[in-house]
Coordinates of C-alpha atoms and ligand atoms in Angstrom, one line a residue:
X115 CA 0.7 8.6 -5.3
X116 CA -1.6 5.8 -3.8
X117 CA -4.8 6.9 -5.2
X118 CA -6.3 7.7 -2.6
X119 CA -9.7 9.4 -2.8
X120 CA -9.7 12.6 -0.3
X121 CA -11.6 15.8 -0.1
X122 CA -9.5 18.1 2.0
X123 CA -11.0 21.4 3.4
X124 CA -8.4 24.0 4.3
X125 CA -9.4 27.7 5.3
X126 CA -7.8 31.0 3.6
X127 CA -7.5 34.6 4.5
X128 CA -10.8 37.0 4.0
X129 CA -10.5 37.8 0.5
X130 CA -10.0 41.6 1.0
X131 CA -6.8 40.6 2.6
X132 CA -5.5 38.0 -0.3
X133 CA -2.4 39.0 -1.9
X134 CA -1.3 41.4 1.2
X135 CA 0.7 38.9 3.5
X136 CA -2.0 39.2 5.7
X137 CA -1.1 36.9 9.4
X138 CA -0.8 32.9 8.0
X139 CA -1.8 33.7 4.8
X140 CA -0.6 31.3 2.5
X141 CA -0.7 30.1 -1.2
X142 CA -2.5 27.1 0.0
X143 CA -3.8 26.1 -3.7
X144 CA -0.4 27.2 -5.3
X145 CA 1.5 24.9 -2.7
X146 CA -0.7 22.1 -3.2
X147 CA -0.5 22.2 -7.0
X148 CA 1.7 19.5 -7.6
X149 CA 0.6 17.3 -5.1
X150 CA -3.1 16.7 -5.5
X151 CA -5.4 15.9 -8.3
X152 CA -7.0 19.0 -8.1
X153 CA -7.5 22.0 -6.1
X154 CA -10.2 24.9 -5.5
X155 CA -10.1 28.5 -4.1
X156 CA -13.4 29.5 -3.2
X157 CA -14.2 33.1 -3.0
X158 CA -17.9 33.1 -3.2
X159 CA -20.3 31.5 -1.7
X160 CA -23.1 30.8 -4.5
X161 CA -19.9 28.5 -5.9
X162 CA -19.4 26.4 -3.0
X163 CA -22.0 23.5 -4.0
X164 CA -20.8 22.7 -7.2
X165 CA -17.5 23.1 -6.1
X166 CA -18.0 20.6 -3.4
X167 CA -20.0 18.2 -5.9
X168 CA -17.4 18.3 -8.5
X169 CA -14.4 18.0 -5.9
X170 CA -16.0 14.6 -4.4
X171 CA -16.7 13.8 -7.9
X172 CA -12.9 14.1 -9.1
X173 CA -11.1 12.5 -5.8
X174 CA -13.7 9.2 -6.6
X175 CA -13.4 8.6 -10.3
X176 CA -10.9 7.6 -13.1
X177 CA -7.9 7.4 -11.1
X178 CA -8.9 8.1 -7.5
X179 CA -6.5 11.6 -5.9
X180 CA -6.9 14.3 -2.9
X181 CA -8.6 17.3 -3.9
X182 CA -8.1 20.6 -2.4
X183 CA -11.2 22.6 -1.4
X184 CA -9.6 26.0 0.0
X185 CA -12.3 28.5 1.3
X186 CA -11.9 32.6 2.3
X187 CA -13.2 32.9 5.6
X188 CA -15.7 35.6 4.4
X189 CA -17.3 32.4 2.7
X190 CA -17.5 30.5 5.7
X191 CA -19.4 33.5 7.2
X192 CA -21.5 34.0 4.4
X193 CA -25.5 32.6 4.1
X194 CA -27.1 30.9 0.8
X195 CA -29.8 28.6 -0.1
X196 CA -27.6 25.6 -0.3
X197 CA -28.9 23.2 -3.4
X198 CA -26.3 20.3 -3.9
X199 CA -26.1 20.0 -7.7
X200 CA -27.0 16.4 -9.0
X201 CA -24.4 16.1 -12.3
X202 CA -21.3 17.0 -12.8
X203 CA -20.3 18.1 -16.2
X204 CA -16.6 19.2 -16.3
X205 CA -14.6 19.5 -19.6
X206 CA -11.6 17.9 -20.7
X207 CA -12.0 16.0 -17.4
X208 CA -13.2 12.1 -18.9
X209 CA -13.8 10.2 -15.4
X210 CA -13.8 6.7 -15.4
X211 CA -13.3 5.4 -18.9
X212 CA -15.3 2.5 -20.3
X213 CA -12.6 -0.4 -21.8
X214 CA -12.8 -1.3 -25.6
X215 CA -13.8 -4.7 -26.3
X216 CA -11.1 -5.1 -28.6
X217 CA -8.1 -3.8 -26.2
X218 CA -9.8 -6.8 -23.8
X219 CA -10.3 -9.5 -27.0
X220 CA -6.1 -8.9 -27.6
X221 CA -5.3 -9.6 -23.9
X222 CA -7.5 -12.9 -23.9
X223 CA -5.5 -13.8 -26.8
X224 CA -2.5 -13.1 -25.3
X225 CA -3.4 -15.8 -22.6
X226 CA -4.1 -18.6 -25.6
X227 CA -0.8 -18.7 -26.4
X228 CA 1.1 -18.6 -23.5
X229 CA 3.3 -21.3 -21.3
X230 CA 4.5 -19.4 -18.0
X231 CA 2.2 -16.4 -17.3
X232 CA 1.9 -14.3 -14.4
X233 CA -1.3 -12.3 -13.3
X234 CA 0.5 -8.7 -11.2
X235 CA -2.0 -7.4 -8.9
X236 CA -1.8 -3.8 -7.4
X237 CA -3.4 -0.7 -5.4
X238 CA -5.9 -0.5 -8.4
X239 CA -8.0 -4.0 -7.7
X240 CA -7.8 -3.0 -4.3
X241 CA -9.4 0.1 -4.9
X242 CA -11.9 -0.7 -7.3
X243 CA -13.0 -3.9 -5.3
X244 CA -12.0 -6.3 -8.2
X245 CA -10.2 -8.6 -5.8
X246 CA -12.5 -10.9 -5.9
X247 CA -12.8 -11.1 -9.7
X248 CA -9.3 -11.1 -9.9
X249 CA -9.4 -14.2 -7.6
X250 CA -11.8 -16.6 -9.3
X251 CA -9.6 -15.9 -12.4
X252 CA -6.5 -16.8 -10.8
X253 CA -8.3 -20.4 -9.4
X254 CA -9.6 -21.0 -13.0
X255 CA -6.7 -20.8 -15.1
X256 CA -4.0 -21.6 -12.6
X257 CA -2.0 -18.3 -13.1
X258 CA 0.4 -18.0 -10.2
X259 CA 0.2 -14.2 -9.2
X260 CA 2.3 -11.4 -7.5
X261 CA 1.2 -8.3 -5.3
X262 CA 2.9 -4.9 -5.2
X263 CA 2.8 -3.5 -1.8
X264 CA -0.3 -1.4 -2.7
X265 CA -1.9 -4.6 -4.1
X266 CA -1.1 -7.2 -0.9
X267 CA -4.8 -8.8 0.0
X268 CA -6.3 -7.7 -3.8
X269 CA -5.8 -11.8 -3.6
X270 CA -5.5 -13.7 -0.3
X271 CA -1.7 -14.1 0.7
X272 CA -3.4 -18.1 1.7
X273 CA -3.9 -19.1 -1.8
X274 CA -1.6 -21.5 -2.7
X275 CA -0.2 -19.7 -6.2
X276 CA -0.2 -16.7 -4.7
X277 CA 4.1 -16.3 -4.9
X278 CA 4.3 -13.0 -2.8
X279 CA 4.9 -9.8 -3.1
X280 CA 7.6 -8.8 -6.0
X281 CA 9.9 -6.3 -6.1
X282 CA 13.1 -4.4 -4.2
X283 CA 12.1 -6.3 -0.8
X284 CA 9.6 -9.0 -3.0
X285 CA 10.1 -12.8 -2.2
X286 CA 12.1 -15.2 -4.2
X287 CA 9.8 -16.9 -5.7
X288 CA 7.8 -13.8 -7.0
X289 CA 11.0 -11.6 -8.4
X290 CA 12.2 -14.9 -10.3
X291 CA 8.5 -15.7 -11.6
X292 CA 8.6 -12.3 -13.2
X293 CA 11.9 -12.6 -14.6
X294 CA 10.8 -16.0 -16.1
X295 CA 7.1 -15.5 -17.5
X296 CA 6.4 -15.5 -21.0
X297 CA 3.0 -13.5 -20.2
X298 CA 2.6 -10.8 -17.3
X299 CA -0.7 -9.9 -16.9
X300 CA -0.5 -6.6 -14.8
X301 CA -4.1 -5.2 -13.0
X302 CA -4.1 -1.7 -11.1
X303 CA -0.2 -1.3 -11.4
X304 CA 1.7 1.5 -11.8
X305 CA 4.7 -0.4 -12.5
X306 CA 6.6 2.1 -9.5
X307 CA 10.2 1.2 -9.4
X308 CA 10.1 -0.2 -6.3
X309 CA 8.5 -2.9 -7.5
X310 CA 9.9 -3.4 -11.1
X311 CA 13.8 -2.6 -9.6
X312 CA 16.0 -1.9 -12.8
X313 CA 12.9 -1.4 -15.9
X314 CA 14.6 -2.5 -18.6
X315 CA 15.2 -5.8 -17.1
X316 CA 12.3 -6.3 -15.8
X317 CA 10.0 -9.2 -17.3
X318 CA 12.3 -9.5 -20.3
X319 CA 11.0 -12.5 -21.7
X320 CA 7.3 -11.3 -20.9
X321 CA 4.5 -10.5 -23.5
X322 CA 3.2 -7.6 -21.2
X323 CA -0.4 -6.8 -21.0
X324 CA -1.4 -3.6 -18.6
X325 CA -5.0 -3.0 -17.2
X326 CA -5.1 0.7 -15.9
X327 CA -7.7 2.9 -15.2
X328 CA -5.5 5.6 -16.3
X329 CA -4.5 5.7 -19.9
X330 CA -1.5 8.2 -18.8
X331 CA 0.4 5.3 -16.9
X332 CA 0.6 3.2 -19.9
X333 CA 3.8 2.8 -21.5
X334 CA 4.7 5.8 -19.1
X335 CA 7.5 3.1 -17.5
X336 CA 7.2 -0.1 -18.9
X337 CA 6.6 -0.6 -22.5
X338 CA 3.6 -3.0 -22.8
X339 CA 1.9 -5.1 -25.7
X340 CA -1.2 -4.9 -24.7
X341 CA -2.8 -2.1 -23.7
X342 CA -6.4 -1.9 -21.9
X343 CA -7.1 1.3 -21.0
X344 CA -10.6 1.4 -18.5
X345 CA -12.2 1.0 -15.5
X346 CA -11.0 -2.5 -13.9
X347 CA -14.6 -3.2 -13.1
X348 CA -16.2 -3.6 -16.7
X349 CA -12.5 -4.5 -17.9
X350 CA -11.6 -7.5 -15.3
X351 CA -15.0 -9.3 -15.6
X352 CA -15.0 -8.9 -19.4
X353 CA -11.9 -10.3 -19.6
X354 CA -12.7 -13.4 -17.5
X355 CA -15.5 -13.9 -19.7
X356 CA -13.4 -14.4 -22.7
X357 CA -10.6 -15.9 -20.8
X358 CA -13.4 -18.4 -19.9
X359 CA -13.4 -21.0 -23.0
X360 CA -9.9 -21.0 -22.5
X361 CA -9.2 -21.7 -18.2
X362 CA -9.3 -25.6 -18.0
X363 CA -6.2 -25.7 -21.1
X364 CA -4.8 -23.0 -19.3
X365 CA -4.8 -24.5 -16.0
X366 CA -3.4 -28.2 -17.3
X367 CA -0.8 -26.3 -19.7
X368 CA 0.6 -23.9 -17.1
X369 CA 0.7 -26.7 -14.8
X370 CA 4.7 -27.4 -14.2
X371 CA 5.5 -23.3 -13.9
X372 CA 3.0 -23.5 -11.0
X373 CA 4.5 -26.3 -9.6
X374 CA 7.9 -24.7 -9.8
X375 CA 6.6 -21.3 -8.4
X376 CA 5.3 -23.0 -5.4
X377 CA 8.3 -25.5 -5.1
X378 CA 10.6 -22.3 -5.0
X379 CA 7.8 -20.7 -2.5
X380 CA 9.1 -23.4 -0.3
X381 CA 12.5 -23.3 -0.7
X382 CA 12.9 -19.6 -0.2
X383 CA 11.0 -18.4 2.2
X384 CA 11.3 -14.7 3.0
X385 CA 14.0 -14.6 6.2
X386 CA 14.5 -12.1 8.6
X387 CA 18.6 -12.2 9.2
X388 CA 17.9 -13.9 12.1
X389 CA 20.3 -12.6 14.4
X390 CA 21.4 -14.8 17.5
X391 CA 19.8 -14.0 20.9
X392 CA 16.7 -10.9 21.5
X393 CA 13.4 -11.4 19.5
X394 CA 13.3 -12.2 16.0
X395 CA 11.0 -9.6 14.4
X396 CA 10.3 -12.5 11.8
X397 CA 8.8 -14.8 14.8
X398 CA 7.0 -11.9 16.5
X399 CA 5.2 -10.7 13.7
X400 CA 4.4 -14.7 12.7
X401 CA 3.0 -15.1 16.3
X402 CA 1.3 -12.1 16.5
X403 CA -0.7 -13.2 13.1
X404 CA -1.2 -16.5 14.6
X405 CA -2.6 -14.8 17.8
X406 CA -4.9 -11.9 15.7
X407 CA -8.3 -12.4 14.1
X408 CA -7.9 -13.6 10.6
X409 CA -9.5 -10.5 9.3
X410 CA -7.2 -7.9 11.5
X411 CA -7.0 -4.5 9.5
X412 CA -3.3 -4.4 9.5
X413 CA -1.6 -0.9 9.3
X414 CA 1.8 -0.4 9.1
X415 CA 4.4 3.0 9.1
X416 CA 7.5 3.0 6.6
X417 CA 10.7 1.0 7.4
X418 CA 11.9 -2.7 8.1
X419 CA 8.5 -2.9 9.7
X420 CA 6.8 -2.5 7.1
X421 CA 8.4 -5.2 5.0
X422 CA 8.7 -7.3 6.9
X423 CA 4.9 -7.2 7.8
X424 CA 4.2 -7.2 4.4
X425 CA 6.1 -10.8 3.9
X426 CA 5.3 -12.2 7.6
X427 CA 1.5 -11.0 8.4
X428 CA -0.9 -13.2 5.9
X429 CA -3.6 -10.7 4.2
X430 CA -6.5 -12.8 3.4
X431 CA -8.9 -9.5 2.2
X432 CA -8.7 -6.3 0.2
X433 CA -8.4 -3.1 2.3
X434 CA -6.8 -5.3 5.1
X435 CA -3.6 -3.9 4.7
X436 CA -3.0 -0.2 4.8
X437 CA 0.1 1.2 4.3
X438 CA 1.8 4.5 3.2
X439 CA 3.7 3.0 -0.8
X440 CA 4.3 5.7 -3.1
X441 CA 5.9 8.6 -0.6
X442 CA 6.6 5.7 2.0
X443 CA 5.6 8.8 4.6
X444 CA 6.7 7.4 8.0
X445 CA 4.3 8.6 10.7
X446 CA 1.3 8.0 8.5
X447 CA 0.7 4.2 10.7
X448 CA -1.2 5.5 13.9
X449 CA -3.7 8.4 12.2
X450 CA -3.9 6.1 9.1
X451 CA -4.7 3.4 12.4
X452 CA -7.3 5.2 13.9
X453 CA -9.3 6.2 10.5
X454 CA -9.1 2.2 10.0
X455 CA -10.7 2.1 13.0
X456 CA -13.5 4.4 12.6
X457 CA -14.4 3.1 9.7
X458 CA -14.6 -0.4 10.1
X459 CA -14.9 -0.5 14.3
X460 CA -15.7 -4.1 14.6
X461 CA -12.8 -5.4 13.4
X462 CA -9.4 -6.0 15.0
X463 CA -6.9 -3.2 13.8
X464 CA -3.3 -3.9 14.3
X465 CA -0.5 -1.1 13.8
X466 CA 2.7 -2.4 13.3
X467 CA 5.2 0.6 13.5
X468 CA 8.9 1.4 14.2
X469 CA 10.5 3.2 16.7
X470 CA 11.3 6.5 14.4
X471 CA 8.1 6.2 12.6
X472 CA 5.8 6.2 15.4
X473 CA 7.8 9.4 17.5
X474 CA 6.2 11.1 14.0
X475 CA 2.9 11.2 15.4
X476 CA 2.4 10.0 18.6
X477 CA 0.6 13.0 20.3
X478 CA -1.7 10.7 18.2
X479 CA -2.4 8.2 21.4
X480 CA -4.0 10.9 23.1
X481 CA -7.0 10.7 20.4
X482 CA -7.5 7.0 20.6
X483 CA -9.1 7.6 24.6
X484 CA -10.5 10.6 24.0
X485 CA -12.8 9.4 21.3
X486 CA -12.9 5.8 22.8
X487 CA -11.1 4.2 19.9
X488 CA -9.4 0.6 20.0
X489 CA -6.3 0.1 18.1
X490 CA -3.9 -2.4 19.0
X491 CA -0.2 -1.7 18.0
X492 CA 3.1 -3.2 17.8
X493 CA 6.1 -0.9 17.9
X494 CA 9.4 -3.4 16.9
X495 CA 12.0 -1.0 18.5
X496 CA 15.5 -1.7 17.3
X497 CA 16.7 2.0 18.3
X498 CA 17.6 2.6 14.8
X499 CA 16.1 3.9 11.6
X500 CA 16.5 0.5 10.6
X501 CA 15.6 0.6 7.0
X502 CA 18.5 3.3 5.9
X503 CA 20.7 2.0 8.3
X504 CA 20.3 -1.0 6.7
X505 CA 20.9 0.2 3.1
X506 CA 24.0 2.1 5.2
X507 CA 25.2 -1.6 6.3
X508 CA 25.1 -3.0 2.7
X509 CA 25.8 -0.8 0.1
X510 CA 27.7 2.0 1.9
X511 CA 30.4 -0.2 3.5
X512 CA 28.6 0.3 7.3
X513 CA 28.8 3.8 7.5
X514 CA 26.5 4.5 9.9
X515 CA 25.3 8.2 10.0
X516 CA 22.4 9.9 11.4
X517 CA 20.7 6.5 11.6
X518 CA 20.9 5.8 15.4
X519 CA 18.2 6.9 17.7
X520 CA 20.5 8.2 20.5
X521 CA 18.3 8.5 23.2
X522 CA 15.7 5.4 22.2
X523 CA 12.8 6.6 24.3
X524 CA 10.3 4.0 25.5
X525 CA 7.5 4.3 23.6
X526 CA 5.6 2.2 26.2
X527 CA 5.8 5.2 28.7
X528 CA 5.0 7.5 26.3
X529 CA 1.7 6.1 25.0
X530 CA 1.1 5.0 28.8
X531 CA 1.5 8.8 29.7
X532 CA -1.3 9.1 27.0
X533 CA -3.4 6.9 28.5
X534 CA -2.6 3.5 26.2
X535 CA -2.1 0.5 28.6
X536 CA 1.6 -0.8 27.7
X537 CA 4.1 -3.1 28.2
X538 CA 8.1 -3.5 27.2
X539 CA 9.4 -6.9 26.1
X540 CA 12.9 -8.0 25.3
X541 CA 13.4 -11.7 26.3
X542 CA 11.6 -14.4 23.7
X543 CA 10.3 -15.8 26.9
X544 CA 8.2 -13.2 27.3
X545 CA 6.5 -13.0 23.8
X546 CA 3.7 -15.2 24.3
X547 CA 3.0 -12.9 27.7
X548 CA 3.1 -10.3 25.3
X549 CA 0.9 -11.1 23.1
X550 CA -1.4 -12.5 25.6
X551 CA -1.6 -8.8 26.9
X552 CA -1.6 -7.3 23.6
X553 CA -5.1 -9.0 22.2
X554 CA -6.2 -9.6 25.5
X555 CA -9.1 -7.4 25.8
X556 CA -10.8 -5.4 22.9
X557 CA -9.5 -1.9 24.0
X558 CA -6.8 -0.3 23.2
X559 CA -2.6 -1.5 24.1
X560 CA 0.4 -1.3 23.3
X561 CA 3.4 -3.7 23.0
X562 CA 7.0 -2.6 22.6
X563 CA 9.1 -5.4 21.3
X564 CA 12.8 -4.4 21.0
X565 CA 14.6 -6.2 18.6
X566 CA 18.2 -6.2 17.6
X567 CA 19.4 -3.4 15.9
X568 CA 21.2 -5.6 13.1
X569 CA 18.1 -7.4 11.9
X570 CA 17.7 -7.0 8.4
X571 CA 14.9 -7.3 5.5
X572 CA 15.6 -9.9 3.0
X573 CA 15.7 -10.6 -0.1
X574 CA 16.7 -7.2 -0.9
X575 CA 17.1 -6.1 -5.1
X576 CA 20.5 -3.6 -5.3
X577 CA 19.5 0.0 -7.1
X578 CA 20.5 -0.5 -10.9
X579 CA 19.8 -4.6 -10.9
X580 CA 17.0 -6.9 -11.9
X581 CA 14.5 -8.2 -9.9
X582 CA 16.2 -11.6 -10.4
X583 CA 19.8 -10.6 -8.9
X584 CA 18.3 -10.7 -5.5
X585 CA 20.6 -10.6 -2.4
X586 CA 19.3 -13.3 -0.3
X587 CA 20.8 -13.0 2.9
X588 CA 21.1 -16.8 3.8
X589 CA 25.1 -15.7 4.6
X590 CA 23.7 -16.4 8.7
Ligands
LIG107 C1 9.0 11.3 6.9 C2 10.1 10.4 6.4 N1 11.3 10.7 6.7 C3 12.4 9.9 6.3 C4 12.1 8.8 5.6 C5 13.3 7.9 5.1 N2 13.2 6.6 5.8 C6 12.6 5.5 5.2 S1 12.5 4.2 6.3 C7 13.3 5.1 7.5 C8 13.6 4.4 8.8 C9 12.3 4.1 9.6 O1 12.6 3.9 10.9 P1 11.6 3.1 11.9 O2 10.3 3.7 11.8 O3 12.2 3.0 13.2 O4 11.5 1.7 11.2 P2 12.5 0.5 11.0 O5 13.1 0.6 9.7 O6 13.6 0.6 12.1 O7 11.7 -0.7 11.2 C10 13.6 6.4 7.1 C11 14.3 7.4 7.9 C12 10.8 8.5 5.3 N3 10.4 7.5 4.5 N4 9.8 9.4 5.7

């Protein structure tokens, strides 16, 4: 659900045994059919090559996915001249598709005529590395623009039009920016629901044009005007190019709407509820930012953590934000952490996690020592599983159920136990202390900040309403 490009390889019975309910046998491939691009049973070994070509070839292109490489064990036993195949032809499969000049022409002349657009980043210019593209377009013409989750750092959170991240948790200034543009020019989206809260009122005054890599999620949700089917890397810069005559007019027309995005950028800041006395999870997370390197790899698991990291923590680059969107899977933060890590090990990398999500995985901690990785993470502990208890609190009249972590374990003994050095805070005296130990050194620690359990995530858009009938939680 958040493109991501994987190759997984899982191991199968011996084929002689297939079909028998031999010991663990399982349908691996049938299992996995719904939930990954595509997905391979090997039984022989002369097919593994272009099995493993074409299964790295289908996770990277058109719309990235997982694929599923399952392999009898007689395979893995087996001996062949291995010669890695050097195309990949594979019917009805298309790849990557090239954009049509014409789709691109229409949206440039979508942009000529209008008064208050908006330019909707998400997971897609992240993943094909059209951020930056995306962001000299944005400085040209003056468009004020809007993340998804998937899409936060696809332009840096620092530039001054950037209005924030729309949607069910989105700011104020980026849910009424949508509801008010006459042109929404959406990159990479998906247009998930989360993001677009009730679909037919999303953008209803909007001329919609919608970049995708994917023909299929094209008028799949939202019903566009403008369709551009194609890779975002030939489609982005072809469009700038023809957008290019037209910037300067653009910039001096669109003027007052970017003047009243930022104003309202101003006036509504994002709030934690801000509840009196324990740490505000809106000031830890703000300090901690101010305390991290500016380009921290932030990861994050699923619940108030999350959102409110993705409207307090400033993402100034693509890929510097990694977090679980489409399944909002809690316990993906720590191994999702550690891969961060790995792959880019001279960079800060900051989990911010939960108390529930983080009990998901933590055997987890013991890897980070044992192959001398260095991840830093924040666990806000309210002793709750905050986010539904929060939806419990406002929309089902407080009653709580099943939402209260009964016996709130410290998570700072358990990762010390693990070998993470840790430390508990609770007082807002002792943040700065906190922090001080958290970034201290370049190894690996933990801080566990408990916050109170009522804290909430605002603005927050009710199931069935528009992204403009936000509640905004300025009641105290
Ligand atoms: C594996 C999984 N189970 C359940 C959920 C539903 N869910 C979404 S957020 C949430 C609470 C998360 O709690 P915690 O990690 O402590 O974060 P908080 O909201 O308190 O910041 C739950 C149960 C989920 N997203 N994933």
């Amino acid at each position: 659900m958040d493109s991501i490009p994987l190759v997984i390889i899982s191991g199968q019975v011996a084929t002689s045994l297939i079909g028998q309910d031999a010991f663990q046998e399982a349908d691996t491939a049938g299992i996995t059919t719904p939930i990954t691009k595509y997905n391979y049973l090997v039984r022989k070994v002369e097919n593994l090559p272009q099995v493993l070509k074409e299964a790295f070839y289908i996770a990277r292109t058109g719309r990235p996915g997982p694929v599923l490489i399952d392999i009898v064990t007689d395979v893995f036993d087996a001996r062949l001249d291995f010669h890695y195949p050097k195309e990949v032809h594979l019917l009805g499969y298309q790849g990557s598709q090239h954009p049509r000049r014409a789709d691109v022409q229409r949206a440039a002349e979508a942009l000529r005529r209008a008064r208050r657009p908006v330019i909707m980043a998400g997971g897609g210019v992240v993943l094909s590395d059209t951020g930056g593209e995306l962001t000299r377009l944005a400085e040209k013409t003056g468009i004020p623009v809007v993340t998804t989750l998937m899409g936060k750092g696809a332009v840096p959170d620092t530039l001054p039009q950037h209005l924030g991240m729309l949607g069910m948790h989105g700011s104020y200034a980026a849910n009424m920016a949508v509801s008010g543009c006459d042109l929404l020019l959406a990159f990479g989206v998906r247009f998930d629901e989360r993001s677009t809260a009730k679909a037919s009122l999303f953008a209803p005054a909007a001329r919609i044009v919608h970049f995708n890599v994917e023909p299929g999620e094209i008028n799949k949700i939202i019903p566009v005007q403008v369709a551009v089917p194609g890779d975002l890397r030939e489609s982005l810069p072809l469009f700038a190019q023809l957008a290019e005559p037209l910037a300067a007019a653009c910039k001096e027309q669109t003027a007052p709407w970017r003047e009243q995005g930022e104003a309202m950028k101003e006036e509504v800041p994002c709030t934690a509820h801000a509840c009196r006395g324990g740490i505000s999870p809106e000031t830890a997370l703000k300090k901690a930012a101010a305390r991290a390197p500016q380009d921290t790899i932030v990861v994050t698991d699923v619940g108030q953590h999350q959102m409110w990291a993705a409207q307090f923590f400033p993402t100034r680059e693509a890929r510097h934000f990694i977090t679980s969107g489409g399944l909002g899977t809690m316990g993906f933060g720590l191994p999702a952490a550690l891969g961060a890590k790995v792959g880019e090990p001279d960079k800060t990398v900051l989990l911010i996690t939960g108390d529930g999500s983080v009990l998901m995985n933590c055997q987890e901690f013991t890897t980070l020592p044992t192959y001398g990785i260095h991840v830093k993470t924040i666990v806000l502990k309210n002793g709750q599983l905050g986010l539904v208890r929060q939806l419990q609190g406002l929309f089902r009249g407080g009653r709580y159920s099943q939402t209260e972590l009964i016996r709130k374990p410290s998570m700072a003994k358990i990762a010390e136990a693990m070998g993470i050095p840790s430390r508990s805070i609770s007082r807002p005296e002792e943040l700065e202390a906190g922090l001080d130990f958290l970034f201290g050194g370049d190894d690996s620690a933990l801080l566990e900040i408990a916050i109170p359990e009522d804290e909430r995530v605002y603005p927050v858009v009710p199931g069935s309403k528009g992204l403009d009938q936000m509640i905004l939680g300025r009641e105290g």
